Coordinates of C-alpha atoms and ligand atoms in Angstrom, one line a residue:
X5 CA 1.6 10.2 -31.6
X6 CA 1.1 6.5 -32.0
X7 CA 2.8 5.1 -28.9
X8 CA 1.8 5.4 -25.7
X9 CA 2.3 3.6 -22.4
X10 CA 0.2 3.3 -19.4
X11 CA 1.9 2.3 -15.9
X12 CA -0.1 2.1 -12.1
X13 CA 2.8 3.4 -9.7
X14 CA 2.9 3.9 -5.6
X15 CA 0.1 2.9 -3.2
X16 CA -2.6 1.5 -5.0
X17 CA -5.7 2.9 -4.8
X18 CA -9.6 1.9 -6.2
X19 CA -10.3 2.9 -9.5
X20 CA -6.9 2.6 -10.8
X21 CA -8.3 0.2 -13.2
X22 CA -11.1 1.9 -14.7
X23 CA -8.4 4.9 -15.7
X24 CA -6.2 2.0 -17.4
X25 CA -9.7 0.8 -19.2
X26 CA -10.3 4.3 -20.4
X27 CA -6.2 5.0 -21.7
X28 CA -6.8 1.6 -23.7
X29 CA -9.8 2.7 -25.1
X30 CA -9.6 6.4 -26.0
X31 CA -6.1 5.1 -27.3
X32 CA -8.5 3.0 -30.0
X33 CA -10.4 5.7 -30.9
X34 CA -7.2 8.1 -31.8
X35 CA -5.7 4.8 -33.4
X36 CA -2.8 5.4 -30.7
X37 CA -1.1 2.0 -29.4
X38 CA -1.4 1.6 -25.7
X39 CA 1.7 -0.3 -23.6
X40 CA 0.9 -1.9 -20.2
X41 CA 4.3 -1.3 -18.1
X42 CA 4.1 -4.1 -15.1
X43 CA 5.0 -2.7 -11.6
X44 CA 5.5 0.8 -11.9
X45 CA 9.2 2.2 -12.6
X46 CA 10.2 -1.2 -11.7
X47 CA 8.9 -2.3 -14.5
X48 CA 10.0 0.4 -16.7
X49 CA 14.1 0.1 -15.5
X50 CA 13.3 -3.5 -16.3
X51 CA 11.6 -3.2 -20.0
X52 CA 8.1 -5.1 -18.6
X53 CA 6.5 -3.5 -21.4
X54 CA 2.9 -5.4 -23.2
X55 CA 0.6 -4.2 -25.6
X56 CA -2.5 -3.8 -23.8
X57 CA -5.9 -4.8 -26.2
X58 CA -9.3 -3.4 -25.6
X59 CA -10.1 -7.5 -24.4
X60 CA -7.5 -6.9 -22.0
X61 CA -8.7 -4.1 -20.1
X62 CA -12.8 -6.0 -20.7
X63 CA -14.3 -7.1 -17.3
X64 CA -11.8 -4.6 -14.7
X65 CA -13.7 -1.5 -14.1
X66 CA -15.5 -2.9 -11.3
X67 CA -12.1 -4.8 -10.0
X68 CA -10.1 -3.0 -7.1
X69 CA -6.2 -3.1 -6.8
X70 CA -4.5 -2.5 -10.5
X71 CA -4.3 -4.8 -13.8
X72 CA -0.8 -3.6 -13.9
X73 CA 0.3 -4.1 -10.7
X74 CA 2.2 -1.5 -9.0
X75 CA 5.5 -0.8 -6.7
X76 CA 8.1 0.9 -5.3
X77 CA 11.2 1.6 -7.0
X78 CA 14.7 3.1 -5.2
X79 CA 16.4 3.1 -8.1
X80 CA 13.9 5.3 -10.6
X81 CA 15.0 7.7 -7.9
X82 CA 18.5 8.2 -8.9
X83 CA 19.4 10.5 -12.2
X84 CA 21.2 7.2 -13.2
X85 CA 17.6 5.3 -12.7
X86 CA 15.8 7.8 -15.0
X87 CA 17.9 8.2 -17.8
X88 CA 18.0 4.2 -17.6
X89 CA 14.2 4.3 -17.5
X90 CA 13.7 6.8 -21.0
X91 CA 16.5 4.7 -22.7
X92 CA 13.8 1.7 -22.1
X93 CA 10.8 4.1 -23.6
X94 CA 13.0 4.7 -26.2
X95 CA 13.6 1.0 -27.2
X96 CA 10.3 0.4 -27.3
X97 CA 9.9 3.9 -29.9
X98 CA 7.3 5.0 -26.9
X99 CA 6.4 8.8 -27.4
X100 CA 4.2 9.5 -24.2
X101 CA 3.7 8.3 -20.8
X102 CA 1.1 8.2 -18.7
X103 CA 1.5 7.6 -14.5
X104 CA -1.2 7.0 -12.5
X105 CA -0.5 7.3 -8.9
X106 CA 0.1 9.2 -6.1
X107 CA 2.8 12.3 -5.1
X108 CA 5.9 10.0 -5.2
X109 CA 4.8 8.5 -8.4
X110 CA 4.2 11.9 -9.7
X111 CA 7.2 13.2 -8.6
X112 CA 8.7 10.5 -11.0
X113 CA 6.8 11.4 -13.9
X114 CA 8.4 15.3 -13.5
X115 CA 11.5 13.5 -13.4
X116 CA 10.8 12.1 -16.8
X117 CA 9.0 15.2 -18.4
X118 CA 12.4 17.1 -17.1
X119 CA 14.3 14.6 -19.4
X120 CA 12.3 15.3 -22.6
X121 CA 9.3 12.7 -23.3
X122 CA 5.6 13.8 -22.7
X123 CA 4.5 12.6 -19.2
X124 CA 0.7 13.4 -17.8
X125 CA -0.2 12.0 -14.6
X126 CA -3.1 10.7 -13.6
X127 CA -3.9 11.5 -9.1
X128 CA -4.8 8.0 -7.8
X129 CA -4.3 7.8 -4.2
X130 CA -6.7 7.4 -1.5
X131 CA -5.1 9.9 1.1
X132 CA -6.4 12.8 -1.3
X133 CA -2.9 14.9 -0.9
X134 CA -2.7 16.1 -4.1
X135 CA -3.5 19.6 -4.7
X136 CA -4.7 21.3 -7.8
X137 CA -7.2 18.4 -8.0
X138 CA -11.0 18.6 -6.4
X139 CA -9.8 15.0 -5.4
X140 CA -7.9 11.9 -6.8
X141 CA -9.0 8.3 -7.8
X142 CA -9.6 6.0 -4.7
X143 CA -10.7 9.0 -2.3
X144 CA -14.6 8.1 -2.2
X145 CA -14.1 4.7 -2.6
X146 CA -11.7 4.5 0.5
X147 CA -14.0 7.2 2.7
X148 CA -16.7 4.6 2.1
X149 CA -14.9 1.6 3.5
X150 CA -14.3 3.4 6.6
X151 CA -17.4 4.5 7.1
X152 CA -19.0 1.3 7.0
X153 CA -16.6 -0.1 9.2
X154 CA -17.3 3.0 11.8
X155 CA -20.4 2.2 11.6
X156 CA -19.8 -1.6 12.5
X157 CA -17.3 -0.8 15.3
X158 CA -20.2 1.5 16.9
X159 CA -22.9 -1.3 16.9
X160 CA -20.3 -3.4 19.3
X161 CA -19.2 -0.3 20.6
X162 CA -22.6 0.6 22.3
X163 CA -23.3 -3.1 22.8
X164 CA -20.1 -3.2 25.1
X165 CA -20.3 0.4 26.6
X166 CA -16.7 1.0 25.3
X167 CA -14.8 3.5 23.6
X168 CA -12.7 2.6 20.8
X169 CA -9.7 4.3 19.0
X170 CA -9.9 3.6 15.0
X171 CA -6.5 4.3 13.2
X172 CA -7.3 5.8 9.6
X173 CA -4.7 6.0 6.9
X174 CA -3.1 9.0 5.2
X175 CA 0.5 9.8 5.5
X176 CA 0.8 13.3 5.5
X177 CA -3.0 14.2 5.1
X178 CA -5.3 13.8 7.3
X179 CA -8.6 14.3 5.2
X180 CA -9.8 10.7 5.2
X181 CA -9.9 11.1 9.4
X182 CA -11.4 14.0 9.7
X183 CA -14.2 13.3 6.8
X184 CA -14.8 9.9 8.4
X185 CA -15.1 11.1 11.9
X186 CA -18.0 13.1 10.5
X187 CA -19.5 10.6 8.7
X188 CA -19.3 7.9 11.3
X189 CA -20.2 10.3 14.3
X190 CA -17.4 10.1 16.0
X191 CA -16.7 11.8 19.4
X192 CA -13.1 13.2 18.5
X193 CA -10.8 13.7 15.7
X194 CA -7.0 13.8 15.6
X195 CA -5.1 14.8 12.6
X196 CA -1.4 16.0 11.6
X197 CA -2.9 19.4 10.3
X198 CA -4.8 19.8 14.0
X199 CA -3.5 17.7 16.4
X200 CA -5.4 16.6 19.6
X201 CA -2.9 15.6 22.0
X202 CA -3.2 12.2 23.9
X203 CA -5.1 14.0 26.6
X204 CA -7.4 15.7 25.0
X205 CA -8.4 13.0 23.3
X206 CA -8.8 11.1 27.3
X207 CA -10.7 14.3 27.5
X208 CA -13.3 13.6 25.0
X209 CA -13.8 10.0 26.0
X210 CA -14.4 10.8 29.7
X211 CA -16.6 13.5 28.3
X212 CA -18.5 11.6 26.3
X213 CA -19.0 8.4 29.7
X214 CA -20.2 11.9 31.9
X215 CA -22.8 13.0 29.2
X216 CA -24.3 9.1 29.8
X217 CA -23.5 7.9 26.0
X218 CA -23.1 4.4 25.6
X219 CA -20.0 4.5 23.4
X220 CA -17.6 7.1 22.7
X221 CA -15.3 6.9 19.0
X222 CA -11.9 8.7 18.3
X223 CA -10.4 8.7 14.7
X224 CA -6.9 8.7 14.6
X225 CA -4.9 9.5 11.4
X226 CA -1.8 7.4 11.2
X227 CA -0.2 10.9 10.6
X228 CA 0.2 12.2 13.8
X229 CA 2.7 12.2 16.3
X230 CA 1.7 9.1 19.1
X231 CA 1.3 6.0 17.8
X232 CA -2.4 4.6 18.4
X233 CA -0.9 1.7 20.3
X234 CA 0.9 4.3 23.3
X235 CA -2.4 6.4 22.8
X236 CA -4.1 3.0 24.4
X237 CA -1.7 2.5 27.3
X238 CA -1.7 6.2 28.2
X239 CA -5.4 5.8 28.6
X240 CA -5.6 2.7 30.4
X241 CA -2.8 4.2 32.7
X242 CA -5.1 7.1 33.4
X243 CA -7.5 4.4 34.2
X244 CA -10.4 6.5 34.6
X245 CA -11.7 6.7 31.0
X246 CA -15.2 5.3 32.4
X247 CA -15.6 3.1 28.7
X248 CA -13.6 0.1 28.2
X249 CA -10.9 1.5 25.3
X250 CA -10.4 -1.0 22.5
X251 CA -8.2 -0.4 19.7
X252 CA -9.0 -1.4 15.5
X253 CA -6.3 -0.2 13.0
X254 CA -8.0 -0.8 9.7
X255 CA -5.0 -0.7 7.7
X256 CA -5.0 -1.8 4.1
X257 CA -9.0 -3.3 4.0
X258 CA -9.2 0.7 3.2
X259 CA -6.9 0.3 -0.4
X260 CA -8.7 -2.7 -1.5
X261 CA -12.0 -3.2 -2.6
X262 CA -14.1 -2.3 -6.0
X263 CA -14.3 1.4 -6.8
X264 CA -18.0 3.2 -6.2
X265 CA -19.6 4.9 -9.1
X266 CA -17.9 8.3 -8.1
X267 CA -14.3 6.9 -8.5
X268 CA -15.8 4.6 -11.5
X269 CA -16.7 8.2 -13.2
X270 CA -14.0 10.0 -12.0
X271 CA -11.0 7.5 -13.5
X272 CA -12.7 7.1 -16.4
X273 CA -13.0 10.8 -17.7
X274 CA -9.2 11.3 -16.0
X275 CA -8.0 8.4 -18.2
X276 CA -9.9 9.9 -21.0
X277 CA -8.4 13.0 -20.5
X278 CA -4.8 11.9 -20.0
X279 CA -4.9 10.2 -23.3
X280 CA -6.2 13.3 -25.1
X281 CA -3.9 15.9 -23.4
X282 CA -0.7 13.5 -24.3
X283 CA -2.5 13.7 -27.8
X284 CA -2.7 17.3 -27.8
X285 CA 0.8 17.8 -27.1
X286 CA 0.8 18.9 -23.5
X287 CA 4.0 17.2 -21.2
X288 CA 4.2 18.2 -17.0
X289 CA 0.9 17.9 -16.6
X290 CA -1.8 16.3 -14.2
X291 CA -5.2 15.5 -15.2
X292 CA -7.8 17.3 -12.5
X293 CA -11.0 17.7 -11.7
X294 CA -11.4 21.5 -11.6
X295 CA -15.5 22.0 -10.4
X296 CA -17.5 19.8 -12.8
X297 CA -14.7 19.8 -15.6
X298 CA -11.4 17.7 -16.3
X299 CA -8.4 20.0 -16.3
X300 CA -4.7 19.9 -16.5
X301 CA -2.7 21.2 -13.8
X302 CA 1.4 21.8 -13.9
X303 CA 2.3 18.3 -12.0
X304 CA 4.9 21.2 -9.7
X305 CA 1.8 22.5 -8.8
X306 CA 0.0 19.9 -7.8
X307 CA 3.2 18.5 -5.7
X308 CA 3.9 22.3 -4.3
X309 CA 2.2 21.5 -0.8
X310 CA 0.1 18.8 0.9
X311 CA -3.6 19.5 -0.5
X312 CA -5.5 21.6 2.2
X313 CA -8.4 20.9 3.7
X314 CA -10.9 23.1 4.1
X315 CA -11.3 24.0 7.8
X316 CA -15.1 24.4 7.6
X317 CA -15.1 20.8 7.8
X318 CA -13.3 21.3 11.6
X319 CA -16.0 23.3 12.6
X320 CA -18.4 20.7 11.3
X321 CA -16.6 18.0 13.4
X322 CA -16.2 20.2 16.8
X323 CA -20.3 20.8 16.6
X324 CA -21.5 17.8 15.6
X325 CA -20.1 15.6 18.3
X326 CA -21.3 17.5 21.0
Ligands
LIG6 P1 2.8 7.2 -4.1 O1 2.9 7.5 -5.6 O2 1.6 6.4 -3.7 O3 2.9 8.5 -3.3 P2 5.6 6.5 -3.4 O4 5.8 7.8 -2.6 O5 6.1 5.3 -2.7 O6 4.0 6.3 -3.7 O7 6.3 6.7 -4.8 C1 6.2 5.6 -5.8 C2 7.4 5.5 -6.6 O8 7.7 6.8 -7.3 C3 8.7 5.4 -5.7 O9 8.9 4.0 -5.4 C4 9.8 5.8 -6.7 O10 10.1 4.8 -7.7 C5 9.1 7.0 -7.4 N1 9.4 8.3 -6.8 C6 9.1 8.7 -5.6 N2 9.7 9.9 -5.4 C7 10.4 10.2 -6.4 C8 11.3 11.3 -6.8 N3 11.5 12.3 -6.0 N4 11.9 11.2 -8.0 C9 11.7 10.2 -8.8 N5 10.9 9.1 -8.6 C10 10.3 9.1 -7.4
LIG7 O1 -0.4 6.8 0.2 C1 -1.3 5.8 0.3 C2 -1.1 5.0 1.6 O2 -2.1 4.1 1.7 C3 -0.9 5.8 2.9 O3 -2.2 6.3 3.4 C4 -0.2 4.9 3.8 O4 0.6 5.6 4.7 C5 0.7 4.2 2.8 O5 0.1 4.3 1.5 C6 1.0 2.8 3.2 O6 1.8 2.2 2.2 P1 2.3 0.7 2.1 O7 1.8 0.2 0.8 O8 3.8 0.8 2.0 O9 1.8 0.0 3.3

């Protein structure tokens, strides 16, 4: 194999350029040519195709977001779109692909494999969904951010006497929550794999004002079936919460920002890995981290169901905020 390339896809997640650092590199040591594609399958349907050099990828494993750039694509969906998108690998005599991203860019990358050129993807994605995998490039990073900024919303929330709502990302997955609530001490948890309704959660709060506390925290993953904003208004309509309720959707501060050591670590030996198992003839595959070691998993499985979450952690949360 001399021709590889390398393309960021989906949401994009820290760490995403350490993994494109490590392709580039370990693609040096095999003396196998590495291509940048720009913009995910966007870029691919539309030939955005560079040679990336080992200068190129210098100075971005501390840098959040992607080198690359990433997006999303409708038409990479279609049969029509993929065939269109291996003619393009084709013209540029590419013989292996490497996707880093989450489960819709990996879902893409099967696509590909199913049409006959070597794919391994690489898990980036901060919601940590995908299963087969310990966990996927951007998770720790991500957890951090929200920590830090639990911990900031409970200095002003005990400084006020109020309760706030924090809305967390995560689709369908509601591990960043849950993880965060336990980490930041929060009061209550509500995620789409164990939903509190919107009155348990006026439960907890008015709890938490009996029991004297000077604030009172509930994480919300964006997952689940209210919206944060009618969660507010149902609790001011109860009006007797005791705390003040504010609300603070963090949104997107949670993609950005540069990758800790864990995700540093972690993208680099996936995008070693990747290159090596494209190298070694493997196709269908995601890189994984399986214990302490880098594994390949069939990208079906990894895709087969929303990543569980270990439901020790529940207990963890329920005792721990009493
Ligand atoms: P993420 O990878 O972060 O989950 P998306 O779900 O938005 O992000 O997927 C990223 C891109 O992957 C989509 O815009 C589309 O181009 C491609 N993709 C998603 N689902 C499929 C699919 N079922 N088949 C082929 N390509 C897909
Ligand atoms: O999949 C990662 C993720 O950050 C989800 O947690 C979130 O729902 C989604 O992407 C937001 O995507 P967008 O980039 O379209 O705002």
């Amino acid at each position: 194999m001399k021709r590889v390339a390398v393309m960021t896809s989906g949401g994009d997640s820290p760490g995403m350029n350490a993994a494109i650092r490590a392709v580039v590199r370990t693609g040096l040591e095999y003396d196998i040519e590495v291509f940048g594609v720009r913009q995910g399958y966007a870029g691919l349907l539309n030939g955005d195709f560079h040679k990336l050099t080992s200068f190129e990828v210098s100075g971005i494993l501390q840098r959040g977001g992607t080198i690359l750039q990433t997006a999303r694509n409708l038409e990479f969906k279609t049969p029509a779109g993929q065939a269109k998108g291996l003619r393009r690998l084709n013209e540029h005599g590419i013989e292996g692909v490497i996707v880093i991203g989450g489960d819709g860019s990996l879902r893409g990358a099967l696509a590909l494999h199913k049409l006959g050129i070597p794919v391994i993807g690489v898990p980036a994605s901060i919601d940590n969904d995908l299963d087969g995998t310990n966990t996927s490039i951007g998770v720790d990073t991500a957890l951090n951010t929200i920590v830090e900024s639990l911990d900031r919303v409970r200095d002003t929330a005990s400084s006020h006497t109020r309760a706030f709502i924090i809305e967390v990302m995560g689709r369908n997955c509601g591990y960043l929550a849950l993880i965060s609530s336990i980490l930041g001490g929060a009061e209550i948890v509500s995620v789409p794999e164990r939903e509190v309704s919107m009155e348990g959660i006026h439960d907890a709060l008015v709890d938490a004002y009996m029991r004297g506390k000077s604030h009172a925290v509930a994480v919300i993953a964006e997952g689940v079936s209210y919206k944060t904003t009618e969660l507010v208004d149902y609790l001011s309509q109860r009006g007797d919460v005791g705390f003040e309720v504010r609300l603070t959707i963090l949104g997107h501060i949670q993609r950005g920002g540069s990758p800790s050591a864990f995700d540093r670590l972690l993208a680099t030996r996936m995008g070693v890995k990747a290159l090596e198992s494209l190298r070694e003839g493997q196709s269908g595959m995601m890189v994984a981290l399986n214990d302490r070691d880098m594994a390949t998993v069939p990208i079906e499985q990894a895709l087969a169901r929303i990543r569980p979450i270990n439901p020790n952690y529940f207990d963890l949360a329920r005792i721990l905020s009493r």
